[in-house]
């Protein structure tokens, strides 16, 4: 039996970005955390884990070596903190005999082609698709299919990295060539490209926590995007009322999709498009949402994915009693804005007066400028080239809209830029 002096331990694999919210969630429940990284060195493309929050950081090794080391802590669970850690978390939880999703469908939880094929085998609505290492083959498939637009994307990236909406074969070829031979945001080589049919409809972000097949819907947010060339740029999102027909339809569909992918445990973050035929999965990650901000989500949804994930693993009975088969609440109006730009140059400095004006707006909960002095600003084509993010909430929709409009007026004044010709505002 575990000594009362030694707290239980949760293992987090690759707890980058929003994975940083899991250690405090477990700490509130008296659970220690141990970190495991799936690569020899920490990845530099994402906000690194705060290793000071961990009881220990286990260095990269083979799954067998890592499992043997982790067994010393008698962990209660192994969870992926971000996308690259999903396969290793599956492997380690299976080796250690812990609650988890197993390795049988691990590939389908990371490879977007295999993900959609798993849905197709299960009879779940999904896109048509082809993957290939040849841009000519992809272009020929699009032409033979004869229905545009189509979507070109990497097999295993995230944050709309490399995603292009193409309206003819030449755009398909160009978009595929831009991906092939490159490295995605997780440091993985793009040797093949995925081509999918375009899902026409409104797009939603859908977050769940599962435990033993019982699920809590943490939130459904509708994306509002702008088309820029072949790229759909994130602008903002808004809460979908949980009692709406759209929310109920999406939740029912996601139960089918998660079952098809063997996801019975842990947090998930999905994109779903509601087409004329019904919801269809764009993709799902078996890890926390990248937009997770616990205090913000508590304020506008009544709970947050980080705390519910920790509760599910640390106190399954409480999860079953308070969250299983239930949904979030819409407590207030809220949005997450992503700031885009057409400017191009090197950041010389940040205008603190502009930052202060944004932070003083009634609706602003958290404002995060993404660029530091010395960094290069480029025209926005995806989430990684957004210049900042703003979490906003307000009981008044008019107040929220007013403050959002003011931020749009200020966004290109946040940074002072320097380029080869001098200064840009």
Short mmCIF file of C-alpha atoms in Angstrom, two decimals:
data_model
loop_
_atom_site.label_atom_id
_atom_site.label_comp_id
_atom_site.label_asym_id
_atom_site.label_seq_id
_atom_site.Cartn_x
_atom_site.Cartn_y
_atom_site.Cartn_z
CA UNK A 1 0.00 0.00 0.00
CA UNK A 2 1.25 3.51 -0.79
CA UNK A 3 2.70 5.33 2.20
CA UNK A 4 0.65 8.34 3.34
CA UNK A 5 3.86 10.38 3.30
CA UNK A 6 4.37 9.78 -0.43
CA UNK A 7 1.76 11.49 -2.62
CA UNK A 8 0.46 9.76 -5.74
CA UNK A 9 2.21 10.65 -8.98
CA UNK A 10 0.99 11.50 -12.47
CA UNK A 11 3.33 11.29 -15.48
CA UNK A 12 3.09 14.00 -18.14
CA UNK A 13 4.73 13.45 -21.53
CA UNK A 14 5.77 16.55 -23.51
CA UNK A 15 3.83 19.05 -21.40
CA UNK A 16 4.48 22.00 -23.68
CA UNK A 17 2.22 25.09 -24.04
CA UNK A 18 -1.15 24.29 -22.46
CA UNK A 19 0.36 21.16 -20.88
CA UNK A 20 1.82 23.60 -18.35
CA UNK A 21 -1.65 23.87 -16.80
CA UNK A 22 -1.69 20.20 -15.78
CA UNK A 23 0.88 20.29 -12.91
CA UNK A 24 -1.10 22.87 -10.87
CA UNK A 25 -4.32 20.98 -11.59
CA UNK A 26 -2.83 17.80 -10.11
CA UNK A 27 -1.19 19.72 -7.25
CA UNK A 28 -4.60 20.96 -6.09
CA UNK A 29 -5.54 17.30 -5.65
CA UNK A 30 -2.34 16.39 -3.78
CA UNK A 31 -0.78 14.60 -6.76
CA UNK A 32 2.90 14.98 -7.69
CA UNK A 33 3.96 15.11 -11.34
CA UNK A 34 6.91 13.66 -13.24
CA UNK A 35 7.84 14.91 -16.70
CA UNK A 36 8.97 12.78 -19.65
CA UNK A 37 10.16 14.18 -22.96
CA UNK A 38 9.77 12.13 -26.13
CA UNK A 39 12.81 13.70 -27.83
CA UNK A 40 16.49 13.91 -26.83
CA UNK A 41 16.23 17.70 -26.50
CA UNK A 42 13.28 19.89 -25.61
CA UNK A 43 11.48 21.23 -28.69
CA UNK A 44 11.95 24.95 -29.30
CA UNK A 45 8.84 25.56 -31.45
CA UNK A 46 6.49 25.52 -28.42
CA UNK A 47 6.48 27.09 -24.95
CA UNK A 48 8.57 24.66 -22.88
CA UNK A 49 7.37 22.87 -19.76
CA UNK A 50 8.15 24.53 -16.45
CA UNK A 51 10.29 21.74 -15.05
CA UNK A 52 10.41 23.39 -11.61
CA UNK A 53 6.80 22.22 -11.17
CA UNK A 54 7.83 18.55 -11.38
CA UNK A 55 9.04 16.11 -8.79
CA UNK A 56 11.47 14.83 -11.41
CA UNK A 57 12.20 15.13 -15.12
CA UNK A 58 12.95 11.75 -16.68
CA UNK A 59 15.34 12.10 -19.65
CA UNK A 60 14.58 10.70 -23.09
CA UNK A 61 15.17 6.97 -23.45
CA UNK A 62 13.63 3.89 -25.02
CA UNK A 63 10.03 3.20 -23.97
CA UNK A 64 11.21 0.14 -22.02
CA UNK A 65 13.87 2.14 -20.17
CA UNK A 66 11.47 4.96 -19.45
CA UNK A 67 8.73 2.62 -18.21
CA UNK A 68 11.20 0.91 -15.87
CA UNK A 69 12.24 4.28 -14.43
CA UNK A 70 8.64 5.45 -14.05
CA UNK A 71 7.62 2.25 -12.26
CA UNK A 72 9.66 3.49 -9.29
CA UNK A 73 7.09 6.25 -8.80
CA UNK A 74 4.05 3.90 -8.91
CA UNK A 75 2.20 6.41 -11.13
CA UNK A 76 -1.57 6.62 -11.35
CA UNK A 77 -1.57 7.71 -15.02
CA UNK A 78 0.48 8.76 -18.04
CA UNK A 79 -0.93 11.70 -20.04
CA UNK A 80 0.27 13.50 -23.17
CA UNK A 81 0.66 17.20 -22.48
CA UNK A 82 0.98 18.04 -26.17
CA UNK A 83 0.68 16.39 -29.58
CA UNK A 84 4.17 14.83 -29.97
CA UNK A 85 3.79 12.96 -26.68
CA UNK A 86 0.64 11.04 -27.64
CA UNK A 87 2.26 7.82 -28.96
CA UNK A 88 4.75 7.59 -26.08
CA UNK A 89 2.03 8.23 -23.48
CA UNK A 90 -0.03 5.43 -25.04
CA UNK A 91 3.00 3.11 -24.98
CA UNK A 92 4.03 3.91 -21.41
CA UNK A 93 0.54 3.62 -19.94
CA UNK A 94 0.16 0.23 -21.63
CA UNK A 95 3.54 -1.01 -20.38
CA UNK A 96 2.74 0.13 -16.85
CA UNK A 97 -0.79 -1.35 -16.88
CA UNK A 98 -2.41 2.03 -16.27
CA UNK A 99 -5.73 3.43 -17.55
CA UNK A 100 -5.09 4.56 -21.11
CA UNK A 101 -6.02 4.26 -24.75
CA UNK A 102 -3.55 1.52 -25.68
CA UNK A 103 -1.20 1.39 -28.64
CA UNK A 104 -3.47 -0.33 -31.18
CA UNK A 105 -4.67 2.95 -32.67
CA UNK A 106 -1.84 5.27 -31.62
CA UNK A 107 -0.89 5.98 -35.22
CA UNK A 108 -4.44 7.06 -36.01
CA UNK A 109 -4.26 9.58 -33.17
CA UNK A 110 -1.27 11.37 -34.74
CA UNK A 111 -1.34 10.68 -38.48
CA UNK A 112 -4.27 12.61 -39.95
CA UNK A 113 -4.70 10.21 -42.86
CA UNK A 114 -4.91 7.18 -40.58
CA UNK A 115 -7.23 9.14 -38.29
CA UNK A 116 -9.84 9.66 -41.00
CA UNK A 117 -9.44 6.10 -42.28
CA UNK A 118 -10.19 4.80 -38.76
CA UNK A 119 -13.44 6.79 -38.84
CA UNK A 120 -14.26 5.47 -42.30
CA UNK A 121 -13.78 1.85 -41.15
CA UNK A 122 -16.14 2.51 -38.25
CA UNK A 123 -18.79 4.02 -40.52
CA UNK A 124 -18.38 7.52 -39.06
CA UNK A 125 -18.91 10.50 -41.38
CA UNK A 126 -15.59 11.83 -42.72
CA UNK A 127 -13.81 13.46 -45.66
CA UNK A 128 -12.55 11.79 -48.84
CA UNK A 129 -8.75 11.78 -48.93
CA UNK A 130 -5.45 10.72 -50.44
CA UNK A 131 -1.88 10.92 -49.18
CA UNK A 132 1.20 10.93 -51.38
CA UNK A 133 4.80 12.06 -51.61
CA UNK A 134 4.14 13.34 -55.13
CA UNK A 135 2.50 16.70 -55.76
CA UNK A 136 1.66 15.54 -59.30
CA UNK A 137 -0.21 12.51 -57.94
CA UNK A 138 -2.17 14.72 -55.56
CA UNK A 139 -3.02 17.23 -58.29
CA UNK A 140 -4.14 14.40 -60.60
CA UNK A 141 -6.44 12.98 -57.89
CA UNK A 142 -8.00 16.40 -57.34
CA UNK A 143 -8.59 16.79 -61.08
CA UNK A 144 -10.03 13.30 -61.46
CA UNK A 145 -12.32 13.89 -58.49
CA UNK A 146 -13.43 17.12 -60.13
CA UNK A 147 -14.80 18.91 -57.05
CA UNK A 148 -13.05 21.95 -55.67
CA UNK A 149 -12.01 23.36 -53.31
CA UNK A 150 -9.83 20.72 -51.64
CA UNK A 151 -7.59 20.93 -48.58
CA UNK A 152 -3.84 20.28 -48.54
CA UNK A 153 -2.09 19.75 -45.19
CA UNK A 154 0.83 17.96 -43.47
CA UNK A 155 0.11 14.55 -41.99
CA UNK A 156 1.03 15.26 -38.38
CA UNK A 157 1.31 18.96 -37.64
CA UNK A 158 -1.00 21.39 -35.83
CA UNK A 159 -2.07 25.05 -35.52
CA UNK A 160 -3.02 25.18 -39.24
CA UNK A 161 0.67 24.73 -40.11
CA UNK A 162 0.87 24.28 -43.90
CA UNK A 163 -2.90 24.00 -44.37
CA UNK A 164 -4.09 25.38 -47.74
CA UNK A 165 -7.50 25.52 -49.40
CA UNK A 166 -6.98 24.98 -53.12
CA UNK A 167 -9.32 25.72 -56.02
CA UNK A 168 -7.44 24.10 -58.90
CA UNK A 169 -4.74 21.54 -59.63
CA UNK A 170 -1.98 24.13 -59.83
CA UNK A 171 -2.77 25.41 -56.33
CA UNK A 172 -2.75 21.80 -55.07
CA UNK A 173 0.64 21.20 -56.64
CA UNK A 174 2.06 24.44 -55.25
CA UNK A 175 0.72 23.83 -51.74
CA UNK A 176 2.02 20.24 -51.69
CA UNK A 177 5.46 21.29 -52.92
CA UNK A 178 5.58 23.90 -50.16
CA UNK A 179 5.13 21.13 -47.56
CA UNK A 180 7.17 18.23 -49.01
CA UNK A 181 10.75 18.09 -47.75
CA UNK A 182 10.13 20.54 -44.91
CA UNK A 183 9.93 19.99 -41.14
CA UNK A 184 6.69 20.57 -39.24
CA UNK A 185 6.34 22.49 -35.98
CA UNK A 186 7.16 19.33 -34.01
CA UNK A 187 10.44 18.73 -35.86
CA UNK A 188 9.03 15.87 -37.96
CA UNK A 189 9.90 15.54 -41.66
CA UNK A 190 7.09 15.99 -44.17
CA UNK A 191 7.72 13.12 -46.60
CA UNK A 192 4.06 12.85 -47.61
CA UNK A 193 1.17 15.29 -47.91
CA UNK A 194 -2.52 14.82 -47.16
CA UNK A 195 -5.18 15.94 -49.63
CA UNK A 196 -8.80 15.96 -48.46
CA UNK A 197 -12.21 16.95 -49.75
CA UNK A 198 -13.35 20.35 -48.51
CA UNK A 199 -15.89 20.15 -45.71
CA UNK A 200 -18.30 23.01 -46.33
CA UNK A 201 -19.90 24.44 -43.21
CA UNK A 202 -19.25 26.18 -39.91
CA UNK A 203 -16.21 24.99 -37.96
CA UNK A 204 -16.14 24.29 -34.24
CA UNK A 205 -13.50 23.57 -31.59
CA UNK A 206 -14.66 20.71 -29.35
CA UNK A 207 -12.93 19.74 -26.09
CA UNK A 208 -13.68 16.65 -23.99
CA UNK A 209 -12.32 14.72 -21.02
CA UNK A 210 -12.89 10.95 -21.02
CA UNK A 211 -12.41 8.32 -18.34
CA UNK A 212 -13.32 4.65 -18.88
CA UNK A 213 -15.44 5.72 -21.85
CA UNK A 214 -17.47 8.23 -19.80
CA UNK A 215 -17.10 11.77 -21.14
CA UNK A 216 -17.51 15.40 -20.15
CA UNK A 217 -17.93 18.01 -22.89
CA UNK A 218 -15.67 20.85 -21.68
CA UNK A 219 -16.65 23.34 -24.36
CA UNK A 220 -17.71 23.91 -27.95
CA UNK A 221 -16.54 27.11 -29.63
CA UNK A 222 -17.42 28.24 -33.12
CA UNK A 223 -14.47 29.45 -35.16
CA UNK A 224 -14.76 32.64 -37.15
CA UNK A 225 -12.07 32.71 -39.84
CA UNK A 226 -11.07 34.89 -42.77
CA UNK A 227 -9.88 33.54 -46.11
CA UNK A 228 -6.52 34.95 -47.23
CA UNK A 229 -5.35 33.43 -50.49
CA UNK A 230 -5.32 29.67 -49.89
CA UNK A 231 -5.23 30.06 -46.10
CA UNK A 232 -8.11 30.42 -43.63
CA UNK A 233 -6.87 32.78 -40.91
CA UNK A 234 -8.20 32.41 -37.37
CA UNK A 235 -9.93 35.61 -36.29
CA UNK A 236 -11.94 34.77 -33.16
CA UNK A 237 -14.19 32.13 -31.65
CA UNK A 238 -17.42 32.20 -29.67
CA UNK A 239 -19.16 29.83 -27.24
CA UNK A 240 -21.85 27.57 -28.72
CA UNK A 241 -24.80 27.34 -26.28
CA UNK A 242 -24.66 23.80 -24.82
CA UNK A 243 -28.42 23.30 -25.11
CA UNK A 244 -28.50 24.20 -28.81
CA UNK A 245 -29.26 21.64 -31.49
CA UNK A 246 -25.81 22.22 -32.97
CA UNK A 247 -24.06 21.39 -29.68
CA UNK A 248 -26.13 18.24 -29.16
CA UNK A 249 -25.41 17.09 -32.72
CA UNK A 250 -21.67 17.70 -32.35
CA UNK A 251 -21.49 15.93 -28.98
CA UNK A 252 -23.27 12.84 -30.31
CA UNK A 253 -20.95 12.76 -33.32
CA UNK A 254 -17.82 13.15 -31.19
CA UNK A 255 -18.75 10.14 -29.06
CA UNK A 256 -18.75 8.09 -32.29
CA UNK A 257 -15.46 9.61 -33.50
CA UNK A 258 -13.63 9.15 -30.19
CA UNK A 259 -14.84 5.55 -29.95
CA UNK A 260 -13.62 4.91 -33.52
CA UNK A 261 -10.17 6.18 -32.51
CA UNK A 262 -10.08 4.15 -29.31
CA UNK A 263 -10.00 7.23 -27.10
CA UNK A 264 -11.55 6.20 -23.81
CA UNK A 265 -9.29 8.19 -21.47
CA UNK A 266 -7.89 11.66 -21.17
CA UNK A 267 -8.33 15.12 -22.66
CA UNK A 268 -9.05 15.67 -26.36
CA UNK A 269 -9.12 18.72 -28.60
CA UNK A 270 -10.97 18.45 -31.91
CA UNK A 271 -12.03 20.52 -34.88
CA UNK A 272 -15.39 19.61 -36.40
CA UNK A 273 -17.23 21.10 -39.38
CA UNK A 274 -21.00 20.88 -39.46
CA UNK A 275 -21.82 20.15 -43.09
CA UNK A 276 -25.23 19.85 -44.74
CA UNK A 277 -25.04 16.09 -44.03
CA UNK A 278 -24.02 16.61 -40.40
CA UNK A 279 -20.83 16.99 -38.36
CA UNK A 280 -17.54 15.70 -39.81
CA UNK A 281 -14.16 15.55 -38.09
CA UNK A 282 -11.32 17.71 -39.33
CA UNK A 283 -8.89 16.28 -36.77
CA UNK A 284 -8.56 15.48 -33.08
CA UNK A 285 -5.61 15.53 -30.69
CA UNK A 286 -5.49 13.21 -27.67
CA UNK A 287 -4.15 15.98 -25.43
CA UNK A 288 -5.34 19.27 -23.85
CA UNK A 289 -6.56 22.14 -25.96
CA UNK A 290 -3.87 24.61 -26.98
CA UNK A 291 -6.22 27.42 -25.95
CA UNK A 292 -6.70 26.12 -22.42
CA UNK A 293 -6.61 28.93 -19.83
CA UNK A 294 -8.09 27.55 -16.59
CA UNK A 295 -9.26 30.74 -14.89
CA UNK A 296 -10.80 32.04 -18.14
CA UNK A 297 -12.63 28.80 -18.86
CA UNK A 298 -13.86 28.54 -15.27
CA UNK A 299 -15.29 32.04 -15.64
CA UNK A 300 -17.09 31.50 -18.94
CA UNK A 301 -17.80 27.72 -19.00
CA UNK A 302 -18.04 26.78 -15.32
CA UNK A 303 -15.05 24.39 -15.41
CA UNK A 304 -11.81 23.85 -17.30
CA UNK A 305 -10.26 20.92 -19.12
CA UNK A 306 -7.07 20.88 -17.03
CA UNK A 307 -8.78 20.52 -13.66
CA UNK A 308 -11.33 18.02 -14.97
CA UNK A 309 -8.53 15.89 -16.48
CA UNK A 310 -6.67 15.79 -13.17
CA UNK A 311 -9.87 14.94 -11.29
CA UNK A 312 -10.72 12.10 -13.68
CA UNK A 313 -7.40 10.34 -13.07
CA UNK A 314 -6.91 11.21 -9.40
CA UNK A 315 -10.52 10.77 -8.23
CA UNK A 316 -12.47 8.80 -10.85
CA UNK A 317 -15.57 8.49 -8.66
CA UNK A 318 -15.84 12.27 -8.29
CA UNK A 319 -15.42 12.67 -12.02
CA UNK A 320 -18.18 10.13 -12.64
CA UNK A 321 -20.48 11.82 -10.13
CA UNK A 322 -19.97 15.45 -11.16
CA UNK A 323 -18.91 15.43 -14.82
CA UNK A 324 -19.53 12.17 -16.70
CA UNK A 325 -22.23 12.50 -19.41
CA UNK A 326 -22.58 16.23 -18.71
CA UNK A 327 -21.68 19.41 -20.56
CA UNK A 328 -20.20 22.83 -19.95
CA UNK A 329 -22.34 25.88 -19.16
CA UNK A 330 -22.34 29.20 -20.97
CA UNK A 331 -21.82 31.53 -18.02
CA UNK A 332 -21.01 34.70 -19.97
CA UNK A 333 -20.22 36.00 -23.43
CA UNK A 334 -16.64 35.22 -24.36
CA UNK A 335 -14.20 35.05 -27.23
CA UNK A 336 -10.59 34.25 -27.98
CA UNK A 337 -9.17 36.64 -30.57
CA UNK A 338 -6.09 35.92 -32.68
CA UNK A 339 -4.36 39.03 -33.97
CA UNK A 340 -3.26 38.98 -37.60
CA UNK A 341 -1.09 41.36 -39.62
CA UNK A 342 0.10 42.25 -43.10
CA UNK A 343 3.29 43.82 -41.72
CA UNK A 344 6.73 42.35 -42.30
CA UNK A 345 9.86 43.31 -40.38
CA UNK A 346 11.93 42.86 -37.24
CA UNK A 347 10.40 43.83 -33.90
CA UNK A 348 12.38 46.71 -32.46
CA UNK A 349 10.24 47.20 -29.37
CA UNK A 350 6.76 46.80 -27.90
CA UNK A 351 4.63 49.89 -27.36
CA UNK A 352 3.73 49.48 -23.69
CA UNK A 353 1.13 52.26 -23.88
CA UNK A 354 -0.81 50.31 -26.51
CA UNK A 355 -0.47 47.11 -24.45
CA UNK A 356 -1.76 48.96 -21.38
CA UNK A 357 -4.75 50.31 -23.33
CA UNK A 358 -5.68 46.80 -24.50
CA UNK A 359 -5.29 45.29 -21.04
CA UNK A 360 -7.46 48.06 -19.53
CA UNK A 361 -10.44 47.25 -21.76
CA UNK A 362 -13.39 45.95 -19.73
CA UNK A 363 -13.65 42.64 -21.60
CA UNK A 364 -9.97 41.69 -21.65
CA UNK A 365 -9.09 38.77 -19.39
CA UNK A 366 -5.62 37.97 -20.76
CA UNK A 367 -3.57 39.54 -23.54
CA UNK A 368 -0.47 37.73 -24.80
CA UNK A 369 1.78 39.44 -27.37
CA UNK A 370 3.58 36.64 -29.21
CA UNK A 371 6.65 38.49 -30.44
CA UNK A 372 9.61 39.82 -28.49
CA UNK A 373 12.13 42.45 -29.61
CA UNK A 374 14.48 40.97 -32.19
CA UNK A 375 11.90 38.53 -33.54
CA UNK A 376 10.70 38.63 -37.12
CA UNK A 377 7.08 39.54 -37.83
CA UNK A 378 5.64 38.14 -41.05
CA UNK A 379 2.21 38.43 -42.64
CA UNK A 380 -0.17 36.06 -40.85
CA UNK A 381 -0.93 32.74 -42.59
CA UNK A 382 -1.59 30.44 -39.56
CA UNK A 383 -1.76 30.41 -35.77
CA UNK A 384 2.02 30.43 -35.47
CA UNK A 385 2.26 33.70 -37.39
CA UNK A 386 -0.50 35.40 -35.39
CA UNK A 387 0.96 38.36 -33.52
CA UNK A 388 -0.96 37.86 -30.30
CA UNK A 389 -3.99 36.36 -28.60
CA UNK A 390 -6.62 37.96 -26.39
CA UNK A 391 -9.00 36.06 -24.11
CA UNK A 392 -12.12 38.19 -23.56
CA UNK A 393 -15.34 37.85 -21.58
CA UNK A 394 -18.20 40.20 -20.82
CA UNK A 395 -21.79 39.74 -19.72
CA UNK A 396 -22.76 42.16 -22.48
CA UNK A 397 -22.38 41.04 -26.11
CA UNK A 398 -22.30 44.71 -27.11
CA UNK A 399 -19.48 45.41 -24.66
CA UNK A 400 -17.53 42.44 -25.94
CA UNK A 401 -17.98 43.59 -29.52
CA UNK A 402 -16.97 47.14 -28.71
CA UNK A 403 -13.73 46.06 -27.06
CA UNK A 404 -12.94 43.59 -29.84
CA UNK A 405 -13.34 46.37 -32.42
CA UNK A 406 -10.95 48.59 -30.48
CA UNK A 407 -8.33 45.83 -30.36
CA UNK A 408 -8.60 45.50 -34.13
CA UNK A 409 -7.80 49.21 -34.40
CA UNK A 410 -4.77 48.85 -32.11
CA UNK A 411 -3.27 45.51 -33.19
CA UNK A 412 -0.72 46.88 -35.68
CA UNK A 413 0.46 49.50 -33.18
CA UNK A 414 1.51 46.95 -30.55
CA UNK A 415 4.93 46.46 -32.13
CA UNK A 416 7.41 48.95 -33.48
CA UNK A 417 9.07 47.31 -36.48
CA UNK A 418 12.28 47.89 -38.32
CA UNK A 419 12.88 46.58 -41.82
CA UNK A 420 15.47 47.25 -44.51
CA UNK A 421 13.85 50.58 -45.40
CA UNK A 422 13.47 51.93 -41.88
CA UNK A 423 10.47 51.90 -39.55
CA UNK A 424 7.00 50.47 -39.90
CA UNK A 425 4.15 51.18 -37.51
#
